[in-house]
Amino acid sequence: MVKPTPSRFNPDLLARDPALYRVSLPLQQFKRLQEFLLDATGNMTAELRFSIRQKTPMVAGRLKATYVMQCQRCLEPVKYQLDEPFELAFAKDEILAREMPDALDPVVLDDTGQIHVVDLFEDELILHVPTVPRHTDSDTCVMQQQSFGEVEGDESATSTGRKAFDVLKNLDLQN
């Protein structure tokens, strides 16, 4: 049975229920993620199961989203499909999070032992933002001709065939 994930929840309580949970949130709710996106339309969806492993509440599932970013090759919009598994462990405070084994990704709960669903997924979404977004298809990604203006100075240097560093050979560099 699939249940909707509450917007704010206590993972200890959800870990007692073996149900599959589903959540769908607009990307616009993830304020820090928006800094990386060209367009924040669309949704993030996740299916997740809660459990307890060695007295630690855990959540595992699959995260899906479509990011619209700026291609760093052609500067046009590019869509990036995210479809990744995740597994997170809940910690009551920062000290317990640091003490967890390196294999676990800790998420720190608030003072009441709860977490908001946006806070649960935002870091995970940011971790999957590509470092250099670009089109994978070279036919789609064509660099535009770019002009940065005319270079001021001696135009005869380029028309006569002089090399750019010819001027330096006449410098007196002796002390």
PDB file of C-alpha atoms in Angstrom:
ATOM      1  CA  MET A   1       0.000   0.000   0.000  1.00  0.00           C
ATOM      2  CA  VAL A   2       1.371   3.414  -0.990  1.00  0.00           C
ATOM      3  CA  LYS A   3       0.847   6.277   1.433  1.00  0.00           C
ATOM      4  CA  PRO A   4       1.503   9.985   0.973  1.00  0.00           C
ATOM      5  CA  THR A   5       4.442  11.308   2.972  1.00  0.00           C
ATOM      6  CA  PRO A   6       3.444  13.893   5.564  1.00  0.00           C
ATOM      7  CA  SER A   7       5.017  17.337   5.083  1.00  0.00           C
ATOM      8  CA  ARG A   8       6.570  17.144   8.562  1.00  0.00           C
ATOM      9  CA  PHE A   9       7.130  13.841  10.328  1.00  0.00           C
ATOM     10  CA  ASN A  10       8.900  11.855  13.010  1.00  0.00           C
ATOM     11  CA  PRO A  11      10.989   9.128  11.305  1.00  0.00           C
ATOM     12  CA  ASP A  12      10.800   6.859  14.382  1.00  0.00           C
ATOM     13  CA  LEU A  13       7.040   6.624  13.973  1.00  0.00           C
ATOM     14  CA  LEU A  14       7.131   6.070  10.211  1.00  0.00           C
ATOM     15  CA  ALA A  15       9.810   3.369  10.609  1.00  0.00           C
ATOM     16  CA  ARG A  16       7.315   1.245  12.529  1.00  0.00           C
ATOM     17  CA  ASP A  17       5.043   1.141   9.472  1.00  0.00           C
ATOM     18  CA  PRO A  18       6.259  -1.101   6.612  1.00  0.00           C
ATOM     19  CA  ALA A  19       4.304   0.896   4.011  1.00  0.00           C
ATOM     20  CA  LEU A  20       5.764   2.411   0.878  1.00  0.00           C
ATOM     21  CA  TYR A  21       5.533   6.200   0.967  1.00  0.00           C
ATOM     22  CA  ARG A  22       5.380   8.546  -1.998  1.00  0.00           C
ATOM     23  CA  VAL A  23       6.007  12.279  -2.169  1.00  0.00           C
ATOM     24  CA  SER A  24       5.799  14.826  -4.983  1.00  0.00           C
ATOM     25  CA  LEU A  25       6.973  18.395  -4.417  1.00  0.00           C
ATOM     26  CA  PRO A  26       7.421  21.343  -6.778  1.00  0.00           C
ATOM     27  CA  LEU A  27      11.079  22.241  -7.345  1.00  0.00           C
ATOM     28  CA  GLN A  28      10.131  25.819  -6.430  1.00  0.00           C
ATOM     29  CA  GLN A  29       9.956  24.755  -2.774  1.00  0.00           C
ATOM     30  CA  PHE A  30      13.687  23.986  -2.744  1.00  0.00           C
ATOM     31  CA  LYS A  31      15.159  27.495  -2.370  1.00  0.00           C
ATOM     32  CA  ARG A  32      18.843  26.502  -2.251  1.00  0.00           C
ATOM     33  CA  LEU A  33      18.450  24.175  -5.259  1.00  0.00           C
ATOM     34  CA  GLN A  34      16.988  27.006  -7.349  1.00  0.00           C
ATOM     35  CA  GLU A  35      20.375  28.764  -7.317  1.00  0.00           C
ATOM     36  CA  PHE A  36      21.678  26.034  -9.651  1.00  0.00           C
ATOM     37  CA  LEU A  37      18.670  25.919 -11.987  1.00  0.00           C
ATOM     38  CA  LEU A  38      17.753  28.024 -14.990  1.00  0.00           C
ATOM     39  CA  ASP A  39      14.080  27.165 -14.500  1.00  0.00           C
ATOM     40  CA  ALA A  40      12.501  25.723 -11.341  1.00  0.00           C
ATOM     41  CA  THR A  41       9.326  24.386 -12.933  1.00  0.00           C
ATOM     42  CA  GLY A  42       8.540  20.729 -12.502  1.00  0.00           C
ATOM     43  CA  ASN A  43       8.395  18.355  -9.566  1.00  0.00           C
ATOM     44  CA  MET A  44      10.619  16.127  -7.515  1.00  0.00           C
ATOM     45  CA  THR A  45       9.092  12.730  -6.806  1.00  0.00           C
ATOM     46  CA  ALA A  46      10.302  10.049  -4.457  1.00  0.00           C
ATOM     47  CA  GLU A  47       9.232   6.656  -3.254  1.00  0.00           C
ATOM     48  CA  LEU A  48      10.600   5.742   0.135  1.00  0.00           C
ATOM     49  CA  ARG A  49      10.537   3.147   2.872  1.00  0.00           C
ATOM     50  CA  PHE A  50      11.402   3.789   6.482  1.00  0.00           C
ATOM     51  CA  SER A  51      13.156   1.232   8.666  1.00  0.00           C
ATOM     52  CA  ILE A  52      15.253   0.902  11.797  1.00  0.00           C
ATOM     53  CA  ARG A  53      18.767  -0.511  11.522  1.00  0.00           C
ATOM     54  CA  GLN A  54      20.842  -0.944  14.677  1.00  0.00           C
ATOM     55  CA  LYS A  55      18.545   1.429  16.585  1.00  0.00           C
ATOM     56  CA  THR A  56      18.944   4.118  13.894  1.00  0.00           C
ATOM     57  CA  PRO A  57      15.917   5.220  11.878  1.00  0.00           C
ATOM     58  CA  MET A  58      16.656   5.022   8.147  1.00  0.00           C
ATOM     59  CA  VAL A  59      14.928   5.950   4.914  1.00  0.00           C
ATOM     60  CA  ALA A  60      15.716   4.491   1.497  1.00  0.00           C
ATOM     61  CA  GLY A  61      14.138   4.936  -1.875  1.00  0.00           C
ATOM     62  CA  ARG A  62      14.389   6.459  -5.320  1.00  0.00           C
ATOM     63  CA  LEU A  63      14.504  10.155  -6.182  1.00  0.00           C
ATOM     64  CA  LYS A  64      13.352  11.542  -9.543  1.00  0.00           C
ATOM     65  CA  ALA A  65      13.399  15.064 -10.953  1.00  0.00           C
ATOM     66  CA  THR A  66      14.115  16.967 -14.151  1.00  0.00           C
ATOM     67  CA  TYR A  67      16.449  19.934 -13.841  1.00  0.00           C
ATOM     68  CA  VAL A  68      16.555  22.739 -16.398  1.00  0.00           C
ATOM     69  CA  MET A  69      20.006  24.330 -16.326  1.00  0.00           C
ATOM     70  CA  GLN A  70      22.186  26.403 -18.606  1.00  0.00           C
ATOM     71  CA  CYS A  71      24.492  24.373 -20.846  1.00  0.00           C
ATOM     72  CA  GLN A  72      28.041  25.510 -20.172  1.00  0.00           C
ATOM     73  CA  ARG A  73      29.056  24.809 -23.771  1.00  0.00           C
ATOM     74  CA  CYS A  74      26.354  26.600 -25.780  1.00  0.00           C
ATOM     75  CA  LEU A  75      24.609  28.604 -22.995  1.00  0.00           C
ATOM     76  CA  GLU A  76      21.196  27.253 -24.047  1.00  0.00           C
ATOM     77  CA  PRO A  77      18.781  25.436 -21.678  1.00  0.00           C
ATOM     78  CA  VAL A  78      19.540  21.768 -21.093  1.00  0.00           C
ATOM     79  CA  LYS A  79      17.385  19.218 -19.260  1.00  0.00           C
ATOM     80  CA  TYR A  80      19.007  16.785 -16.858  1.00  0.00           C
ATOM     81  CA  GLN A  81      17.036  13.715 -15.768  1.00  0.00           C
ATOM     82  CA  LEU A  82      17.675  12.652 -12.187  1.00  0.00           C
ATOM     83  CA  ASP A  83      16.697   9.103 -11.249  1.00  0.00           C
ATOM     84  CA  GLU A  84      18.853   7.967  -8.334  1.00  0.00           C
ATOM     85  CA  PRO A  85      18.536   5.703  -5.312  1.00  0.00           C
ATOM     86  CA  PHE A  86      19.207   7.146  -1.872  1.00  0.00           C
ATOM     87  CA  GLU A  87      19.607   5.944   1.693  1.00  0.00           C
ATOM     88  CA  LEU A  88      19.727   8.310   4.653  1.00  0.00           C
ATOM     89  CA  ALA A  89      20.091   7.827   8.402  1.00  0.00           C
ATOM     90  CA  PHE A  90      18.420  10.120  10.924  1.00  0.00           C
ATOM     91  CA  ALA A  91      20.386  11.643  13.801  1.00  0.00           C
ATOM     92  CA  LYS A  92      18.929  13.542  16.739  1.00  0.00           C
ATOM     93  CA  ASP A  93      21.772  16.103  16.733  1.00  0.00           C
ATOM     94  CA  GLU A  94      25.069  17.075  15.055  1.00  0.00           C
ATOM     95  CA  ILE A  95      27.182  15.125  17.552  1.00  0.00           C
ATOM     96  CA  LEU A  96      25.384  11.839  16.810  1.00  0.00           C
ATOM     97  CA  ALA A  97      25.601  12.573  13.071  1.00  0.00           C
ATOM     98  CA  ARG A  98      29.406  12.922  13.275  1.00  0.00           C
ATOM     99  CA  GLU A  99      29.678   9.668  15.242  1.00  0.00           C
ATOM    100  CA  MET A 100      27.844   7.653  12.569  1.00  0.00           C
ATOM    101  CA  PRO A 101      29.906   5.346  10.352  1.00  0.00           C
ATOM    102  CA  ASP A 102      31.170   6.898   7.103  1.00  0.00           C
ATOM    103  CA  ALA A 103      28.950   4.556   5.098  1.00  0.00           C
ATOM    104  CA  LEU A 104      25.825   6.329   6.405  1.00  0.00           C
ATOM    105  CA  ASP A 105      24.560   9.707   5.175  1.00  0.00           C
ATOM    106  CA  PRO A 106      23.120  11.407   8.253  1.00  0.00           C
ATOM    107  CA  VAL A 107      20.206  13.842   8.309  1.00  0.00           C
ATOM    108  CA  VAL A 108      19.847  15.861  11.507  1.00  0.00           C
ATOM    109  CA  LEU A 109      16.365  16.173  12.994  1.00  0.00           C
ATOM    110  CA  ASP A 110      15.044  19.352  14.614  1.00  0.00           C
ATOM    111  CA  ASP A 111      14.650  19.848  18.388  1.00  0.00           C
ATOM    112  CA  THR A 112      11.304  18.023  18.401  1.00  0.00           C
ATOM    113  CA  GLY A 113      12.717  14.929  16.634  1.00  0.00           C
ATOM    114  CA  GLN A 114      10.967  15.739  13.359  1.00  0.00           C
ATOM    115  CA  ILE A 115      11.973  16.860   9.887  1.00  0.00           C
ATOM    116  CA  HIS A 116      10.232  18.696   7.077  1.00  0.00           C
ATOM    117  CA  VAL A 117      10.110  16.742   3.825  1.00  0.00           C
ATOM    118  CA  VAL A 118      11.774  19.644   1.921  1.00  0.00           C
ATOM    119  CA  ASP A 119      14.701  19.599   4.369  1.00  0.00           C
ATOM    120  CA  LEU A 120      14.998  15.845   3.921  1.00  0.00           C
ATOM    121  CA  PHE A 121      15.466  15.983   0.146  1.00  0.00           C
ATOM    122  CA  GLU A 122      17.053  19.360  -0.631  1.00  0.00           C
ATOM    123  CA  ASP A 123      20.663  18.369   0.089  1.00  0.00           C
ATOM    124  CA  GLU A 124      20.208  15.135  -1.826  1.00  0.00           C
ATOM    125  CA  LEU A 125      18.869  17.038  -4.856  1.00  0.00           C
ATOM    126  CA  ILE A 126      21.780  19.504  -4.720  1.00  0.00           C
ATOM    127  CA  LEU A 127      24.320  16.664  -4.543  1.00  0.00           C
ATOM    128  CA  HIS A 128      23.023  15.364  -7.876  1.00  0.00           C
ATOM    129  CA  VAL A 129      23.321  18.665  -9.750  1.00  0.00           C
ATOM    130  CA  PRO A 130      25.924  18.124 -12.485  1.00  0.00           C
ATOM    131  CA  THR A 131      29.149  20.057 -11.948  1.00  0.00           C
ATOM    132  CA  VAL A 132      29.239  21.204 -15.567  1.00  0.00           C
ATOM    133  CA  PRO A 133      25.807  20.885 -17.171  1.00  0.00           C
ATOM    134  CA  ARG A 134      25.948  20.428 -20.941  1.00  0.00           C
ATOM    135  CA  HIS A 135      24.120  18.700 -23.749  1.00  0.00           C
ATOM    136  CA  THR A 136      25.234  15.136 -24.364  1.00  0.00           C
ATOM    137  CA  ASP A 137      24.389  15.301 -28.062  1.00  0.00           C
ATOM    138  CA  SER A 138      26.933  17.379 -30.002  1.00  0.00           C
ATOM    139  CA  ASP A 139      24.335  18.115 -32.720  1.00  0.00           C
ATOM    140  CA  THR A 140      22.100  19.785 -30.128  1.00  0.00           C
ATOM    141  CA  CYS A 141      24.944  21.669 -28.528  1.00  0.00           C
ATOM    142  CA  VAL A 142      26.498  24.040 -31.037  1.00  0.00           C
ATOM    143  CA  MET A 143      28.610  26.886 -29.761  1.00  0.00           C
ATOM    144  CA  GLN A 144      27.318  30.187 -31.013  1.00  0.00           C
ATOM    145  CA  GLN A 145      29.688  32.590 -32.734  1.00  0.00           C
ATOM    146  CA  GLN A 146      30.662  35.015 -30.011  1.00  0.00           C
ATOM    147  CA  SER A 147      32.031  38.487 -30.507  1.00  0.00           C
ATOM    148  CA  PHE A 148      33.505  40.479 -27.693  1.00  0.00           C
ATOM    149  CA  GLY A 149      34.109  43.645 -29.703  1.00  0.00           C
ATOM    150  CA  GLU A 150      37.061  45.040 -31.581  1.00  0.00           C
ATOM    151  CA  VAL A 151      40.537  45.081 -30.113  1.00  0.00           C
ATOM    152  CA  GLU A 152      41.841  48.615 -29.819  1.00  0.00           C
ATOM    153  CA  GLY A 153      45.385  49.335 -30.832  1.00  0.00           C
ATOM    154  CA  ASP A 154      47.697  48.758 -33.719  1.00  0.00           C
ATOM    155  CA  GLU A 155      45.668  47.131 -36.490  1.00  0.00           C
ATOM    156  CA  SER A 156      48.700  47.106 -38.764  1.00  0.00           C
ATOM    157  CA  ALA A 157      50.362  44.523 -36.503  1.00  0.00           C
ATOM    158  CA  THR A 158      47.901  41.847 -37.560  1.00  0.00           C
ATOM    159  CA  SER A 159      47.646  42.970 -41.171  1.00  0.00           C
ATOM    160  CA  THR A 160      51.422  43.038 -41.752  1.00  0.00           C
ATOM    161  CA  GLY A 161      51.872  39.592 -40.280  1.00  0.00           C
ATOM    162  CA  ARG A 162      53.860  40.672 -37.198  1.00  0.00           C
ATOM    163  CA  LYS A 163      53.604  38.262 -34.339  1.00  0.00           C
ATOM    164  CA  ALA A 164      52.009  39.305 -31.065  1.00  0.00           C
ATOM    165  CA  PHE A 165      55.201  39.013 -29.004  1.00  0.00           C
ATOM    166  CA  ASP A 166      57.617  40.635 -31.468  1.00  0.00           C
ATOM    167  CA  VAL A 167      57.455  43.813 -29.398  1.00  0.00           C
ATOM    168  CA  LEU A 168      58.914  42.014 -26.381  1.00  0.00           C
ATOM    169  CA  LYS A 169      62.173  41.041 -28.073  1.00  0.00           C
ATOM    170  CA  ASN A 170      63.250  44.681 -28.165  1.00  0.00           C
ATOM    171  CA  LEU A 171      62.787  45.221 -24.425  1.00  0.00           C
ATOM    172  CA  ASP A 172      65.886  45.874 -22.342  1.00  0.00           C
ATOM    173  CA  LEU A 173      65.439  43.502 -19.395  1.00  0.00           C
ATOM    174  CA  GLN A 174      68.919  43.936 -17.914  1.00  0.00           C
ATOM    175  CA  ASN A 175      69.144  45.382 -14.426  1.00  0.00           C
TER     176      ASN A 175
END
